[in-house]
PDB file of C-alpha atoms in Angstrom:
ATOM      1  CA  UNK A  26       0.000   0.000   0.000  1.00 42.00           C
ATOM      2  CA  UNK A  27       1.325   3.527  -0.934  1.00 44.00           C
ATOM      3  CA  UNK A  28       1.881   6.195   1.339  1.00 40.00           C
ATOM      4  CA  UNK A  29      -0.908   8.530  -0.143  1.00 45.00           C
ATOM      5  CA  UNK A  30      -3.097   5.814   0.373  1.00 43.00           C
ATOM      6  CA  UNK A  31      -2.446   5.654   3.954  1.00 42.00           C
ATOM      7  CA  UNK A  32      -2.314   9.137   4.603  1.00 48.00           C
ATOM      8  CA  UNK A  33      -5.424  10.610   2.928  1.00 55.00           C
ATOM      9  CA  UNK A  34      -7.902   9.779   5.417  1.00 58.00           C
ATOM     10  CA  UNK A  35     -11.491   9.006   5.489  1.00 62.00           C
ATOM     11  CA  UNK A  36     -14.057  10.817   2.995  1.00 66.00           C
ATOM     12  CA  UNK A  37     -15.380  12.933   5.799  1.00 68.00           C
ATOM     13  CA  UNK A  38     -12.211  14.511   6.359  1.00 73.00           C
ATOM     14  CA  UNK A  39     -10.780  14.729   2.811  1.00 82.00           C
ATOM     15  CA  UNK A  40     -14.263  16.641   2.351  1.00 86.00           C
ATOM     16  CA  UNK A  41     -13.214  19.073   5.226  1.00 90.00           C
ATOM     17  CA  UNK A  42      -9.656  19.512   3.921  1.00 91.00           C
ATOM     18  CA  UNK A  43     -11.319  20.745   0.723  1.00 93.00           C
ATOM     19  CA  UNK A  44     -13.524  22.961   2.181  1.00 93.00           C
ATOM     20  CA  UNK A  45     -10.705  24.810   4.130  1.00 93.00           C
ATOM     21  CA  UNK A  46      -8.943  24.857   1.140  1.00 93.00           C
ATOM     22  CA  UNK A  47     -11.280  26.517  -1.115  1.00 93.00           C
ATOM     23  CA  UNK A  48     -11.286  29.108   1.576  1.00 93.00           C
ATOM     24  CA  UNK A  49      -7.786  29.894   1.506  1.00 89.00           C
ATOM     25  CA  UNK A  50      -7.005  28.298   4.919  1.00 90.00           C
ATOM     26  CA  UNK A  51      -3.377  28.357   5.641  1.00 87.00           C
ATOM     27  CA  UNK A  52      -3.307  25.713   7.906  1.00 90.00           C
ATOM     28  CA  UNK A  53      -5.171  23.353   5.062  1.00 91.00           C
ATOM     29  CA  UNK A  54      -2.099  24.410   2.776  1.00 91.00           C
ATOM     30  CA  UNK A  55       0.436  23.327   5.171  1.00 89.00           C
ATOM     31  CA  UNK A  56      -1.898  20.131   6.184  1.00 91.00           C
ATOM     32  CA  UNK A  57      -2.176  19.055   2.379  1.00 92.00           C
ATOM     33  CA  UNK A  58       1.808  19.386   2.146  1.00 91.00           C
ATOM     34  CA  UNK A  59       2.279  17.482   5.210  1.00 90.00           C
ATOM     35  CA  UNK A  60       0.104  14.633   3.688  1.00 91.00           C
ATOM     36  CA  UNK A  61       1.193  14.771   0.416  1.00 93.00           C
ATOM     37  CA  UNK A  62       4.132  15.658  -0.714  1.00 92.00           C
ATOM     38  CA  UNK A  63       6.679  12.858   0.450  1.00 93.00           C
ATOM     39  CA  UNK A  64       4.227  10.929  -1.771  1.00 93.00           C
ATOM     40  CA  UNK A  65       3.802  12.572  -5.196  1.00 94.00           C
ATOM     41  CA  UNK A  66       7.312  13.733  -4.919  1.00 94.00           C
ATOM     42  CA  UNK A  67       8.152   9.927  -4.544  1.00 92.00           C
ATOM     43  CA  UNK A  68       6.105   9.021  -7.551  1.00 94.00           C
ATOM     44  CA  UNK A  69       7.040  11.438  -9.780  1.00 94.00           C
ATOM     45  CA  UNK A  70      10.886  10.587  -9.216  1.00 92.00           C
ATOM     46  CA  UNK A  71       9.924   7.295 -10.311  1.00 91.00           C
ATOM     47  CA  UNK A  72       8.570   8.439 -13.715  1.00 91.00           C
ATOM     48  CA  UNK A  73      11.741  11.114 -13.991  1.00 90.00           C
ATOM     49  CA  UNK A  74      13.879   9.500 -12.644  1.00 86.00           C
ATOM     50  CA  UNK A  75      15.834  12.352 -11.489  1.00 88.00           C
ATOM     51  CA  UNK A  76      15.583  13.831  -8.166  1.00 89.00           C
ATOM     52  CA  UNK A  77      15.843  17.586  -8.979  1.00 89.00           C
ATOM     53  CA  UNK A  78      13.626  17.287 -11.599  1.00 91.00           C
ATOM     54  CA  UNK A  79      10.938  15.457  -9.116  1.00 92.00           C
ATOM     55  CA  UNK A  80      11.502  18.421  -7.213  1.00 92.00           C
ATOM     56  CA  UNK A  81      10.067  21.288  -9.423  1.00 91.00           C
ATOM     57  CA  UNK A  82       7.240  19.153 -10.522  1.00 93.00           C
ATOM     58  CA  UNK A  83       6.454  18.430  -7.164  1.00 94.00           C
ATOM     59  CA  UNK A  84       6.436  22.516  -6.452  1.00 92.00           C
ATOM     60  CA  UNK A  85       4.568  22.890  -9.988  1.00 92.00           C
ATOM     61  CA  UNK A  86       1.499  19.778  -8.667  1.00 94.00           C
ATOM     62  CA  UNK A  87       1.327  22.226  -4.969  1.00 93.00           C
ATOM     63  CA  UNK A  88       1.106  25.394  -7.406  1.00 90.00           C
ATOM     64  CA  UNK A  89      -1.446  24.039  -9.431  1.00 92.00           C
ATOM     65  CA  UNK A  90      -3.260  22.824  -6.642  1.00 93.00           C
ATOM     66  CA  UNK A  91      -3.514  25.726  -4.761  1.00 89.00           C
ATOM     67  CA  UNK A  92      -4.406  28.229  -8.092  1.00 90.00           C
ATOM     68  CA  UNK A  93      -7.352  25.317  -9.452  1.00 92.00           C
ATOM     69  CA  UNK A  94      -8.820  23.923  -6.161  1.00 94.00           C
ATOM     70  CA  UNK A  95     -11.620  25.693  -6.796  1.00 93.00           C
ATOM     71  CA  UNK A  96     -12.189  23.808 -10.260  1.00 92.00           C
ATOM     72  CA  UNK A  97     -12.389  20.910  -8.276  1.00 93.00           C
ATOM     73  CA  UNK A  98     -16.082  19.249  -7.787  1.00 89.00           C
ATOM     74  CA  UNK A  99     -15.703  16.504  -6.017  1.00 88.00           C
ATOM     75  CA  UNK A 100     -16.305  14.017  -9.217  1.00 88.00           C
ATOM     76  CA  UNK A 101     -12.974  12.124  -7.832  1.00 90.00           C
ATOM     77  CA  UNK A 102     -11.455  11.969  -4.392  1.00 92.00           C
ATOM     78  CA  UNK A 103      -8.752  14.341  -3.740  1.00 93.00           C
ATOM     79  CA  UNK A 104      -6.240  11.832  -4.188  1.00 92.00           C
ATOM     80  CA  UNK A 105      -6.634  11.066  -7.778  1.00 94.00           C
ATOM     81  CA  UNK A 106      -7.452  14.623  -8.142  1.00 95.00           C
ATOM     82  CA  UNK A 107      -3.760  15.104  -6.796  1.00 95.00           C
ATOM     83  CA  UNK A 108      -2.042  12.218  -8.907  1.00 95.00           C
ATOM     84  CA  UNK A 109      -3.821  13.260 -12.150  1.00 95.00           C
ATOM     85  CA  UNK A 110      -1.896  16.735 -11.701  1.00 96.00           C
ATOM     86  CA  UNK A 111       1.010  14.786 -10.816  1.00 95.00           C
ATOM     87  CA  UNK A 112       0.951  13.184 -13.909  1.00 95.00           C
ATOM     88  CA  UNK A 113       0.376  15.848 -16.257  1.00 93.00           C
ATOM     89  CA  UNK A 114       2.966  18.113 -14.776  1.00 94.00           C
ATOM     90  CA  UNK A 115       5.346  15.146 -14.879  1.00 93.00           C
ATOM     91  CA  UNK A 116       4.241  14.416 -18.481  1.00 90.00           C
ATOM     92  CA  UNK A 117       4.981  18.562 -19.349  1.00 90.00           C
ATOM     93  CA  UNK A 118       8.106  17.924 -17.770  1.00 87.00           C
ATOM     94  CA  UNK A 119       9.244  15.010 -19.591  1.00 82.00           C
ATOM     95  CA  UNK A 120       8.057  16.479 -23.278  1.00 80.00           C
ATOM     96  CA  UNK A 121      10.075  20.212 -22.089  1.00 73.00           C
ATOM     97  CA  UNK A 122      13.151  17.853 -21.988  1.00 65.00           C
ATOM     98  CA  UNK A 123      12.757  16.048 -24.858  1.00 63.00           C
ATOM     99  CA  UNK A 124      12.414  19.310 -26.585  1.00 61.00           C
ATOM    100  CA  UNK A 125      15.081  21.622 -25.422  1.00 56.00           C
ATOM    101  CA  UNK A 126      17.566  18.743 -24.990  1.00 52.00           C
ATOM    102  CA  UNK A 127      18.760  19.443 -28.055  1.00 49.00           C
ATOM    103  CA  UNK A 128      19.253  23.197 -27.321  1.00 49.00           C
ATOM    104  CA  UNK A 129      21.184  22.805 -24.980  1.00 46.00           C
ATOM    105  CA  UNK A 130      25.302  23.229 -24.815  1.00 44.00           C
ATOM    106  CA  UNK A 131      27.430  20.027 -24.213  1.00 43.00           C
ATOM    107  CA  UNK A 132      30.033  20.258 -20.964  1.00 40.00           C
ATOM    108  CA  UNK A 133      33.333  18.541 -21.686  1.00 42.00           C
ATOM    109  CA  UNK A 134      35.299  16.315 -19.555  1.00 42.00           C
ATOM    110  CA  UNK A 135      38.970  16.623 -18.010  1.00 43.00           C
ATOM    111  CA  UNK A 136      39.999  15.719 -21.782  1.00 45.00           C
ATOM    112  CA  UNK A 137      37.932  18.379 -23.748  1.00 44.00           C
ATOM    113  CA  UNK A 138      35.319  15.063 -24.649  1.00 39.00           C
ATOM    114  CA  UNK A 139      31.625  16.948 -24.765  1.00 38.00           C
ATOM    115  CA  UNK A 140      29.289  15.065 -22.918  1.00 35.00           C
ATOM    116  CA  UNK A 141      25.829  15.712 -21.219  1.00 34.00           C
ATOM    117  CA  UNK A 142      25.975  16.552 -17.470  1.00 36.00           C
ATOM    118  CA  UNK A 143      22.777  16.655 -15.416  1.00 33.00           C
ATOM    119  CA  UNK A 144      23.458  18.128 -11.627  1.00 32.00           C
ATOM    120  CA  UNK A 145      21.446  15.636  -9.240  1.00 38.00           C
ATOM    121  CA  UNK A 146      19.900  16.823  -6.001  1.00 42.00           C
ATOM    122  CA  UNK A 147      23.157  15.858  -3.613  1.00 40.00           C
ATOM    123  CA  UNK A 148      20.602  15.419  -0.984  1.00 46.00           C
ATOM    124  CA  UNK A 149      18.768  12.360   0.367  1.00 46.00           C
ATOM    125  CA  UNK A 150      15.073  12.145  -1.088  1.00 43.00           C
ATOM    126  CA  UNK A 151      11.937  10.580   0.564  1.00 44.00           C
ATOM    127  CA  UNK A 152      12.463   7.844  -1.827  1.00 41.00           C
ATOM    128  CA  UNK A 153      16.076   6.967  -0.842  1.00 46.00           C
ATOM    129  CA  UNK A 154      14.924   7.399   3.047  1.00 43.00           C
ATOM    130  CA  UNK A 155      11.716   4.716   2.595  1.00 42.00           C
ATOM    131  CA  UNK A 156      13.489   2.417   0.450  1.00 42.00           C
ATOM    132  CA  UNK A 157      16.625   0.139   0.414  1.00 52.00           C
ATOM    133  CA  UNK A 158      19.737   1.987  -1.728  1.00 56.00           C
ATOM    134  CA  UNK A 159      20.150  -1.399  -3.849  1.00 62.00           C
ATOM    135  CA  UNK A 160      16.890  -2.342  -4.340  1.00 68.00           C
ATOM    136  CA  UNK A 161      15.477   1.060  -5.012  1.00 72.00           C
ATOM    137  CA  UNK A 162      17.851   1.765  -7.415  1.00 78.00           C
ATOM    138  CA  UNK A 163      17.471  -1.501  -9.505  1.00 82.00           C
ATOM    139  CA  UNK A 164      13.934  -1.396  -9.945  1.00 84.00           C
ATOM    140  CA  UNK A 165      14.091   2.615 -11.024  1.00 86.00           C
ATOM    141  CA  UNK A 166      16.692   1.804 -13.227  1.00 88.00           C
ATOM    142  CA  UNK A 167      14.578  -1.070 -14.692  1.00 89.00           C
ATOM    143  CA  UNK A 168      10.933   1.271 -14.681  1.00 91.00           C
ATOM    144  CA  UNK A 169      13.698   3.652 -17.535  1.00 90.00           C
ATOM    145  CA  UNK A 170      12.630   0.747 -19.712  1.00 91.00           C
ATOM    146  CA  UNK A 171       8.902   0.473 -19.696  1.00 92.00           C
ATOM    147  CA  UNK A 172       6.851   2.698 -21.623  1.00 91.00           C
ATOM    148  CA  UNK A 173       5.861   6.092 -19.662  1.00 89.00           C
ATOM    149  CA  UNK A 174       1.721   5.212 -20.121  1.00 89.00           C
ATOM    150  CA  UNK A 175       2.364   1.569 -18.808  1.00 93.00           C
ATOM    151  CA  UNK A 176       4.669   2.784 -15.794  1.00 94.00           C
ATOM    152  CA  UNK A 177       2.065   5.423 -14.481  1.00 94.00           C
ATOM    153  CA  UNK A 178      -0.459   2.664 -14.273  1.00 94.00           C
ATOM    154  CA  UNK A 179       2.052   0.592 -12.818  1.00 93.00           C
ATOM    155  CA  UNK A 180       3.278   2.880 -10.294  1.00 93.00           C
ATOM    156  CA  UNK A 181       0.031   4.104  -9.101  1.00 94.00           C
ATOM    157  CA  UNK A 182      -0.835   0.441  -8.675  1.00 93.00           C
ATOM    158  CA  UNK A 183       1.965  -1.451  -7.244  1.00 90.00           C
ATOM    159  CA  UNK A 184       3.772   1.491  -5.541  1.00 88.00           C
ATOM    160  CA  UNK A 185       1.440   4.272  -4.701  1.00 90.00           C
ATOM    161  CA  UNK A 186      -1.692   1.658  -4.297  1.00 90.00           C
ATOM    162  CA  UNK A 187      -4.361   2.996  -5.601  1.00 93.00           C
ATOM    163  CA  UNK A 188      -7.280   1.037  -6.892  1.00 93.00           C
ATOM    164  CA  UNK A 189      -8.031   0.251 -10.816  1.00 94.00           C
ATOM    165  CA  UNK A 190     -10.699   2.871 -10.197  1.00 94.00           C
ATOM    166  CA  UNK A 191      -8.738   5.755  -8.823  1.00 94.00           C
ATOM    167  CA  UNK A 192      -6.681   5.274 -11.190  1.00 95.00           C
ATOM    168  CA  UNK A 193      -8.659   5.471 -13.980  1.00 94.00           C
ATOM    169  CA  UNK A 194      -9.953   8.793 -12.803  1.00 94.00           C
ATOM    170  CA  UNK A 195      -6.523   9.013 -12.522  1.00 94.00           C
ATOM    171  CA  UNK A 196      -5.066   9.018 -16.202  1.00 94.00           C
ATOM    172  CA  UNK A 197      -8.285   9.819 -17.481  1.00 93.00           C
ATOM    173  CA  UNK A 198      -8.759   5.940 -19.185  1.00 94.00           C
ATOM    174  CA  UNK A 199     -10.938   3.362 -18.987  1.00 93.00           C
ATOM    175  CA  UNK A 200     -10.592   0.755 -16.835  1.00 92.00           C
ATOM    176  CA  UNK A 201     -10.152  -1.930 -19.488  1.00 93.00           C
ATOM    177  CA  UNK A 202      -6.893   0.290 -20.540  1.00 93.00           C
ATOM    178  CA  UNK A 203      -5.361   0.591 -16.616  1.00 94.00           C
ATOM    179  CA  UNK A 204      -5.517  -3.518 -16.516  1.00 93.00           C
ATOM    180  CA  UNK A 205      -4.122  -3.900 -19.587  1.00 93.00           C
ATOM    181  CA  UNK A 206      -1.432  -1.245 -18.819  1.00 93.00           C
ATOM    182  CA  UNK A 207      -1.227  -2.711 -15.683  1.00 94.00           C
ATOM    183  CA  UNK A 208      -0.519  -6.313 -16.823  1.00 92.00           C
ATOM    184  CA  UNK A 209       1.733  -5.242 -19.403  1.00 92.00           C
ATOM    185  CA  UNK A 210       3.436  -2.881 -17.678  1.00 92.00           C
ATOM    186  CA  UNK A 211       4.074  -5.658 -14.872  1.00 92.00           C
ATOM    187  CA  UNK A 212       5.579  -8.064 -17.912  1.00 92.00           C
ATOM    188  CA  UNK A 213       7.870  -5.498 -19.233  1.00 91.00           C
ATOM    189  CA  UNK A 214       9.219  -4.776 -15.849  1.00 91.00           C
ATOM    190  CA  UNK A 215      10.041  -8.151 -14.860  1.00 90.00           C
ATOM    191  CA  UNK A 216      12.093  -8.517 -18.241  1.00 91.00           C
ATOM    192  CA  UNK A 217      13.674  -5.488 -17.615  1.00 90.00           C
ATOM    193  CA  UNK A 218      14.869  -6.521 -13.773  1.00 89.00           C
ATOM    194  CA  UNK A 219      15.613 -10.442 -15.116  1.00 88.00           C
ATOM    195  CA  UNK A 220      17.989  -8.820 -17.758  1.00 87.00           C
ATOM    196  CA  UNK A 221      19.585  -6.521 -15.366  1.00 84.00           C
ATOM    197  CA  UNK A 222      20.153  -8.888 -12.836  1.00 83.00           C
ATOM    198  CA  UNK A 223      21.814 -11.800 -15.680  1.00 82.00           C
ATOM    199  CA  UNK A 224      23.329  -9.074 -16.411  1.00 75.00           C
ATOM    200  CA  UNK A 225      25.176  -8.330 -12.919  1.00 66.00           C
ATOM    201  CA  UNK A 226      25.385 -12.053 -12.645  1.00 53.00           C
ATOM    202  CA  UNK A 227      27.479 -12.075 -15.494  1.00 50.00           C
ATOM    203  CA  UNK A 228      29.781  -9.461 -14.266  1.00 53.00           C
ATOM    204  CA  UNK A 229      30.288 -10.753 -11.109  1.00 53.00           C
ATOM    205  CA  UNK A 230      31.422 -14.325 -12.820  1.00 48.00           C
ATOM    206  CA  UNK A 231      33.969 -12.503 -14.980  1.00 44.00           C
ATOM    207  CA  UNK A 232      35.258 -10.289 -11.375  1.00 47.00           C
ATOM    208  CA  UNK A 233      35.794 -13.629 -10.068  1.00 50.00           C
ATOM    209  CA  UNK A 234      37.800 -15.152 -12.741  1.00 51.00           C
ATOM    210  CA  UNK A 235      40.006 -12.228 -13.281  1.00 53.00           C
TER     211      UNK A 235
END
């Protein structure tokens, strides 16, 4: 079960968070951070995989929030509500890269060789904290490898926990496309963690031989 799901609390109380929201209640700002930003920020680093970049989309979902809350109607709870701006902002994110990657000057190494360097965050995230280094690491390095639809279904399933439902409302989908992106999205991460772990099985046979 995922964090959010733990920490969003009963209807009646999501209800009143709203409520004090929508009237510009300080304390309800600092209340929804409290509750939910370890959480998005951890999911969104999973579909980024960078740590600085989780961090501006997780300012830009909190923005949003706090500008459109009064948009929101109550036709989802305000957890998908939450996770579908997650997602978009993430999905902005990702297509800004892609398009001003290329604009962007090369550094070059100790030996004049250009190459691409991306700063990281130096500090520890939630998702480092929560998580085991090693195994962390090898399953975000695997998710690079599925397909960004079928890894936000599969994140908001197996990682965040929400329900086929909430997720639906979610991604805006149907729920005949979450289980197949689901299922799918399971498949193509276990090849991707089988090949990288024959992979570091391999290496570690030639370490020993040497």
């Amino acid at each position: 079960m995922g964090l959010l799901s733990q920490q969003s609390g009963p209807p009646d109380e999501q209800a009143g968070l709203v409520r004090r929201l929508k009237c510009r209640s300080t304390e309800a700002f600092d209340e929804l951070l409290d509750c939910y930003q370890g959480p998005v920020f951890g999911f969104v680093y999973r579909l980024l995989d960078d740590s600085a970049d989780a961090a501006d989309v997780t300012q830009e979902v909190f923005l949003k929030i706090f500008r459109k809350i009064d948009d929101f109607r109550g036709d989802c709870t305000l957890k998908t509500w939450v996770y579908r701006i997650a997602v978009n902002e993430a999905s902005n994110r990702r297509r800004w890269f892609k398009r001003h990657r290329r604009q962007e000057t090369p550094l070059e190494d100790s030996e004049g060789t250009p190459r691409w360097d991306w700063l990281r965050d130096p500090s520890a995230s939630p998702f480092d904290v929560v998580h085991q280094r090693e195994q962390s690491d090898l399953v975000q390095d695997a998710l690079r490898d599925v397909d960004e639809r079928l890894r936000a279904a599969l994140v908001l399933r197996d990682l965040e926990g929400l329900s086929y439902n909430e997720i639906a409302d979610a991604l805006e989908i149907s729920l005949g496309t979450v289980k197949s992106r689901i299922l799918r999205g399971r498949e193509a991460l276990k090849v991707a963690l089988e090949r990288r772990m024959a992979a570091g099985a391999l290496q570690g046979a030639f370490l020993q031989q040497e």
